[in-house]
Amino acid sequence: MNSELTKNTLDWWEKKRIWYNLIVLIFGVWQIIKEQPDTFSFEDVIGVLIYGVGANILYSIGILIELLDEYYFKTFFKFKRVRWFFLIIGILFSILYTTWLIKIYYNGPIWAW
């Protein structure tokens, strides 16, 4: 594996991670405010932190896929050409999933809406 190629891949994804986190955080806070919870407990804070760690683990899948393409497939799939697409799709999925979880947390199951 080309170490320069690996470094460029890691740099590209890590520079986008802060934006990913900010976007998901903004939408999450907006949804929490919109749902107007009566109280925000210590357990809620722990849940948000655990969710943030999980979201970042899933974000790392993009890095992993690109590194696997470089190492095992010698860039056969040319993942670099579609990395922006996967980043945007991942952000949109994270926003929708975050919104859905917050709605379920504060309003109960969907059939109860």
JSON list of C-alpha atoms in Angstrom, two decimals:
[
{"chain": "A", "resi": 1, "resn": "MET", "atom": "CA", "xyz": [0.00, 0.00, 0.00]},
{"chain": "A", "resi": 2, "resn": "ASN", "atom": "CA", "xyz": [1.29, 3.42, -0.93]},
{"chain": "A", "resi": 3, "resn": "SER", "atom": "CA", "xyz": [1.80, 5.34, 2.32]},
{"chain": "A", "resi": 4, "resn": "GLU", "atom": "CA", "xyz": [1.32, 8.71, 0.58]},
{"chain": "A", "resi": 5, "resn": "LEU", "atom": "CA", "xyz": [-2.00, 7.52, -0.85]},
{"chain": "A", "resi": 6, "resn": "THR", "atom": "CA", "xyz": [-3.07, 6.29, 2.59]},
{"chain": "A", "resi": 7, "resn": "LYS", "atom": "CA", "xyz": [-2.08, 9.57, 4.22]},
{"chain": "A", "resi": 8, "resn": "ASN", "atom": "CA", "xyz": [-4.04, 11.56, 1.61]},
{"chain": "A", "resi": 9, "resn": "THR", "atom": "CA", "xyz": [-7.10, 9.37, 2.16]},
{"chain": "A", "resi": 10, "resn": "LEU", "atom": "CA", "xyz": [-6.95, 9.73, 5.94]},
{"chain": "A", "resi": 11, "resn": "ASP", "atom": "CA", "xyz": [-6.35, 13.48, 5.69]},
{"chain": "A", "resi": 12, "resn": "TRP", "atom": "CA", "xyz": [-9.31, 13.97, 3.34]},
{"chain": "A", "resi": 13, "resn": "TRP", "atom": "CA", "xyz": [-11.77, 12.07, 5.54]},
{"chain": "A", "resi": 14, "resn": "GLU", "atom": "CA", "xyz": [-10.50, 13.48, 8.84]},
{"chain": "A", "resi": 15, "resn": "LYS", "atom": "CA", "xyz": [-10.79, 17.07, 7.58]},
{"chain": "A", "resi": 16, "resn": "LYS", "atom": "CA", "xyz": [-14.46, 16.39, 6.79]},
{"chain": "A", "resi": 17, "resn": "ARG", "atom": "CA", "xyz": [-15.21, 14.73, 10.14]},
{"chain": "A", "resi": 18, "resn": "ILE", "atom": "CA", "xyz": [-15.57, 18.04, 12.00]},
{"chain": "A", "resi": 19, "resn": "TRP", "atom": "CA", "xyz": [-18.16, 19.23, 9.45]},
{"chain": "A", "resi": 20, "resn": "TYR", "atom": "CA", "xyz": [-20.00, 15.93, 9.69]},
{"chain": "A", "resi": 21, "resn": "ASN", "atom": "CA", "xyz": [-20.13, 16.23, 13.48]},
{"chain": "A", "resi": 22, "resn": "LEU", "atom": "CA", "xyz": [-21.26, 19.86, 13.39]},
{"chain": "A", "resi": 23, "resn": "ILE", "atom": "CA", "xyz": [-24.02, 19.21, 10.86]},
{"chain": "A", "resi": 24, "resn": "VAL", "atom": "CA", "xyz": [-25.39, 16.19, 12.74]},
{"chain": "A", "resi": 25, "resn": "LEU", "atom": "CA", "xyz": [-25.11, 18.07, 16.06]},
{"chain": "A", "resi": 26, "resn": "ILE", "atom": "CA", "xyz": [-26.97, 21.12, 14.72]},
{"chain": "A", "resi": 27, "resn": "PHE", "atom": "CA", "xyz": [-29.82, 19.01, 13.34]},
{"chain": "A", "resi": 28, "resn": "GLY", "atom": "CA", "xyz": [-29.95, 16.95, 16.53]},
{"chain": "A", "resi": 29, "resn": "VAL", "atom": "CA", "xyz": [-30.11, 20.01, 18.80]},
{"chain": "A", "resi": 30, "resn": "TRP", "atom": "CA", "xyz": [-32.71, 21.58, 16.51]},
{"chain": "A", "resi": 31, "resn": "GLN", "atom": "CA", "xyz": [-34.89, 18.46, 16.73]},
{"chain": "A", "resi": 32, "resn": "ILE", "atom": "CA", "xyz": [-34.54, 18.29, 20.51]},
{"chain": "A", "resi": 33, "resn": "ILE", "atom": "CA", "xyz": [-35.54, 21.95, 20.82]},
{"chain": "A", "resi": 34, "resn": "LYS", "atom": "CA", "xyz": [-38.43, 21.40, 18.39]},
{"chain": "A", "resi": 35, "resn": "GLU", "atom": "CA", "xyz": [-39.74, 18.49, 20.47]},
{"chain": "A", "resi": 36, "resn": "GLN", "atom": "CA", "xyz": [-39.55, 20.69, 23.60]},
{"chain": "A", "resi": 37, "resn": "PRO", "atom": "CA", "xyz": [-38.62, 18.14, 26.22]},
{"chain": "A", "resi": 38, "resn": "ASP", "atom": "CA", "xyz": [-39.81, 18.89, 29.74]},
{"chain": "A", "resi": 39, "resn": "THR", "atom": "CA", "xyz": [-36.50, 17.89, 31.25]},
{"chain": "A", "resi": 40, "resn": "PHE", "atom": "CA", "xyz": [-33.08, 17.02, 29.95]},
{"chain": "A", "resi": 41, "resn": "SER", "atom": "CA", "xyz": [-31.54, 14.56, 32.39]},
{"chain": "A", "resi": 42, "resn": "PHE", "atom": "CA", "xyz": [-28.06, 13.20, 32.94]},
{"chain": "A", "resi": 43, "resn": "GLU", "atom": "CA", "xyz": [-29.13, 10.00, 31.16]},
{"chain": "A", "resi": 44, "resn": "ASP", "atom": "CA", "xyz": [-30.05, 12.08, 28.10]},
{"chain": "A", "resi": 45, "resn": "VAL", "atom": "CA", "xyz": [-26.56, 13.61, 28.05]},
{"chain": "A", "resi": 46, "resn": "ILE", "atom": "CA", "xyz": [-24.99, 10.14, 28.29]},
{"chain": "A", "resi": 47, "resn": "GLY", "atom": "CA", "xyz": [-27.24, 8.95, 25.46]},
{"chain": "A", "resi": 48, "resn": "VAL", "atom": "CA", "xyz": [-26.19, 11.87, 23.25]},
{"chain": "A", "resi": 49, "resn": "LEU", "atom": "CA", "xyz": [-22.51, 11.16, 23.92]},
{"chain": "A", "resi": 50, "resn": "ILE", "atom": "CA", "xyz": [-22.89, 7.45, 23.16]},
{"chain": "A", "resi": 51, "resn": "TYR", "atom": "CA", "xyz": [-24.81, 8.31, 19.98]},
{"chain": "A", "resi": 52, "resn": "GLY", "atom": "CA", "xyz": [-22.01, 10.68, 18.94]},
{"chain": "A", "resi": 53, "resn": "VAL", "atom": "CA", "xyz": [-19.38, 7.97, 19.39]},
{"chain": "A", "resi": 54, "resn": "GLY", "atom": "CA", "xyz": [-21.51, 5.52, 17.40]},
{"chain": "A", "resi": 55, "resn": "ALA", "atom": "CA", "xyz": [-22.05, 8.05, 14.60]},
{"chain": "A", "resi": 56, "resn": "ASN", "atom": "CA", "xyz": [-18.30, 8.60, 14.34]},
{"chain": "A", "resi": 57, "resn": "ILE", "atom": "CA", "xyz": [-17.65, 4.87, 14.21]},
{"chain": "A", "resi": 58, "resn": "LEU", "atom": "CA", "xyz": [-20.08, 4.62, 11.29]},
{"chain": "A", "resi": 59, "resn": "TYR", "atom": "CA", "xyz": [-18.44, 7.67, 9.67]},
{"chain": "A", "resi": 60, "resn": "SER", "atom": "CA", "xyz": [-15.17, 5.73, 9.70]},
{"chain": "A", "resi": 61, "resn": "ILE", "atom": "CA", "xyz": [-16.68, 3.17, 7.33]},
{"chain": "A", "resi": 62, "resn": "GLY", "atom": "CA", "xyz": [-15.98, 5.61, 4.48]},
{"chain": "A", "resi": 63, "resn": "ILE", "atom": "CA", "xyz": [-12.31, 5.67, 5.40]},
{"chain": "A", "resi": 64, "resn": "LEU", "atom": "CA", "xyz": [-12.23, 1.90, 5.75]},
{"chain": "A", "resi": 65, "resn": "ILE", "atom": "CA", "xyz": [-13.86, 1.30, 2.35]},
{"chain": "A", "resi": 66, "resn": "GLU", "atom": "CA", "xyz": [-11.42, 3.60, 0.62]},
{"chain": "A", "resi": 67, "resn": "LEU", "atom": "CA", "xyz": [-8.40, 2.05, 2.35]},
{"chain": "A", "resi": 68, "resn": "LEU", "atom": "CA", "xyz": [-9.62, -1.45, 1.45]},
{"chain": "A", "resi": 69, "resn": "ASP", "atom": "CA", "xyz": [-9.92, -0.35, -2.18]},
{"chain": "A", "resi": 70, "resn": "GLU", "atom": "CA", "xyz": [-6.36, 0.99, -2.09]},
{"chain": "A", "resi": 71, "resn": "TYR", "atom": "CA", "xyz": [-4.81, -1.98, -0.31]},
{"chain": "A", "resi": 72, "resn": "TYR", "atom": "CA", "xyz": [-6.63, -5.05, -1.61]},
{"chain": "A", "resi": 73, "resn": "PHE", "atom": "CA", "xyz": [-7.92, -3.85, -4.97]},
{"chain": "A", "resi": 74, "resn": "LYS", "atom": "CA", "xyz": [-5.08, -1.44, -5.88]},
{"chain": "A", "resi": 75, "resn": "THR", "atom": "CA", "xyz": [-7.69, 1.35, -6.46]},
{"chain": "A", "resi": 76, "resn": "PHE", "atom": "CA", "xyz": [-9.58, -0.86, -8.94]},
{"chain": "A", "resi": 77, "resn": "PHE", "atom": "CA", "xyz": [-12.94, 0.61, -7.84]},
{"chain": "A", "resi": 78, "resn": "LYS", "atom": "CA", "xyz": [-11.55, 4.17, -7.81]},
{"chain": "A", "resi": 79, "resn": "PHE", "atom": "CA", "xyz": [-13.49, 5.05, -4.70]},
{"chain": "A", "resi": 80, "resn": "LYS", "atom": "CA", "xyz": [-11.91, 8.51, -4.71]},
{"chain": "A", "resi": 81, "resn": "ARG", "atom": "CA", "xyz": [-14.16, 9.48, -7.62]},
{"chain": "A", "resi": 82, "resn": "VAL", "atom": "CA", "xyz": [-17.30, 8.95, -5.53]},
{"chain": "A", "resi": 83, "resn": "ARG", "atom": "CA", "xyz": [-16.09, 9.84, -2.04]},
{"chain": "A", "resi": 84, "resn": "TRP", "atom": "CA", "xyz": [-18.07, 13.13, -2.06]},
{"chain": "A", "resi": 85, "resn": "PHE", "atom": "CA", "xyz": [-21.21, 11.21, -2.98]},
{"chain": "A", "resi": 86, "resn": "PHE", "atom": "CA", "xyz": [-20.73, 8.78, -0.08]},
{"chain": "A", "resi": 87, "resn": "LEU", "atom": "CA", "xyz": [-19.94, 11.64, 2.31]},
{"chain": "A", "resi": 88, "resn": "ILE", "atom": "CA", "xyz": [-23.12, 13.52, 1.38]},
{"chain": "A", "resi": 89, "resn": "ILE", "atom": "CA", "xyz": [-25.27, 10.37, 1.47]},
{"chain": "A", "resi": 90, "resn": "GLY", "atom": "CA", "xyz": [-23.78, 9.50, 4.86]},
{"chain": "A", "resi": 91, "resn": "ILE", "atom": "CA", "xyz": [-24.53, 12.97, 6.24]},
{"chain": "A", "resi": 92, "resn": "LEU", "atom": "CA", "xyz": [-28.12, 12.86, 4.94]},
{"chain": "A", "resi": 93, "resn": "PHE", "atom": "CA", "xyz": [-28.63, 9.38, 6.40]},
{"chain": "A", "resi": 94, "resn": "SER", "atom": "CA", "xyz": [-27.23, 10.54, 9.75]},
{"chain": "A", "resi": 95, "resn": "ILE", "atom": "CA", "xyz": [-29.55, 13.57, 9.80]},
{"chain": "A", "resi": 96, "resn": "LEU", "atom": "CA", "xyz": [-32.61, 11.43, 9.01]},
{"chain": "A", "resi": 97, "resn": "TYR", "atom": "CA", "xyz": [-31.64, 8.72, 11.49]},
{"chain": "A", "resi": 98, "resn": "THR", "atom": "CA", "xyz": [-30.95, 11.27, 14.22]},
{"chain": "A", "resi": 99, "resn": "THR", "atom": "CA", "xyz": [-34.29, 12.99, 13.59]},
{"chain": "A", "resi": 100, "resn": "TRP", "atom": "CA", "xyz": [-36.12, 9.66, 13.64]},
{"chain": "A", "resi": 101, "resn": "LEU", "atom": "CA", "xyz": [-34.51, 8.56, 16.92]},
{"chain": "A", "resi": 102, "resn": "ILE", "atom": "CA", "xyz": [-35.29, 11.87, 18.63]},
{"chain": "A", "resi": 103, "resn": "LYS", "atom": "CA", "xyz": [-38.93, 11.72, 17.51]},
{"chain": "A", "resi": 104, "resn": "ILE", "atom": "CA", "xyz": [-39.27, 8.17, 18.83]},
{"chain": "A", "resi": 105, "resn": "TYR", "atom": "CA", "xyz": [-37.51, 9.06, 22.09]},
{"chain": "A", "resi": 106, "resn": "TYR", "atom": "CA", "xyz": [-39.80, 12.00, 22.87]},
{"chain": "A", "resi": 107, "resn": "ASN", "atom": "CA", "xyz": [-43.05, 10.85, 21.22]},
{"chain": "A", "resi": 108, "resn": "GLY", "atom": "CA", "xyz": [-43.01, 7.07, 21.54]},
{"chain": "A", "resi": 109, "resn": "PRO", "atom": "CA", "xyz": [-43.47, 4.60, 18.68]},
{"chain": "A", "resi": 110, "resn": "ILE", "atom": "CA", "xyz": [-44.61, 5.83, 15.29]},
{"chain": "A", "resi": 111, "resn": "TRP", "atom": "CA", "xyz": [-48.06, 4.23, 15.63]},
{"chain": "A", "resi": 112, "resn": "ALA", "atom": "CA", "xyz": [-48.61, 6.39, 18.74]},
{"chain": "A", "resi": 113, "resn": "TRP", "atom": "CA", "xyz": [-48.23, 9.65, 16.79]}
]
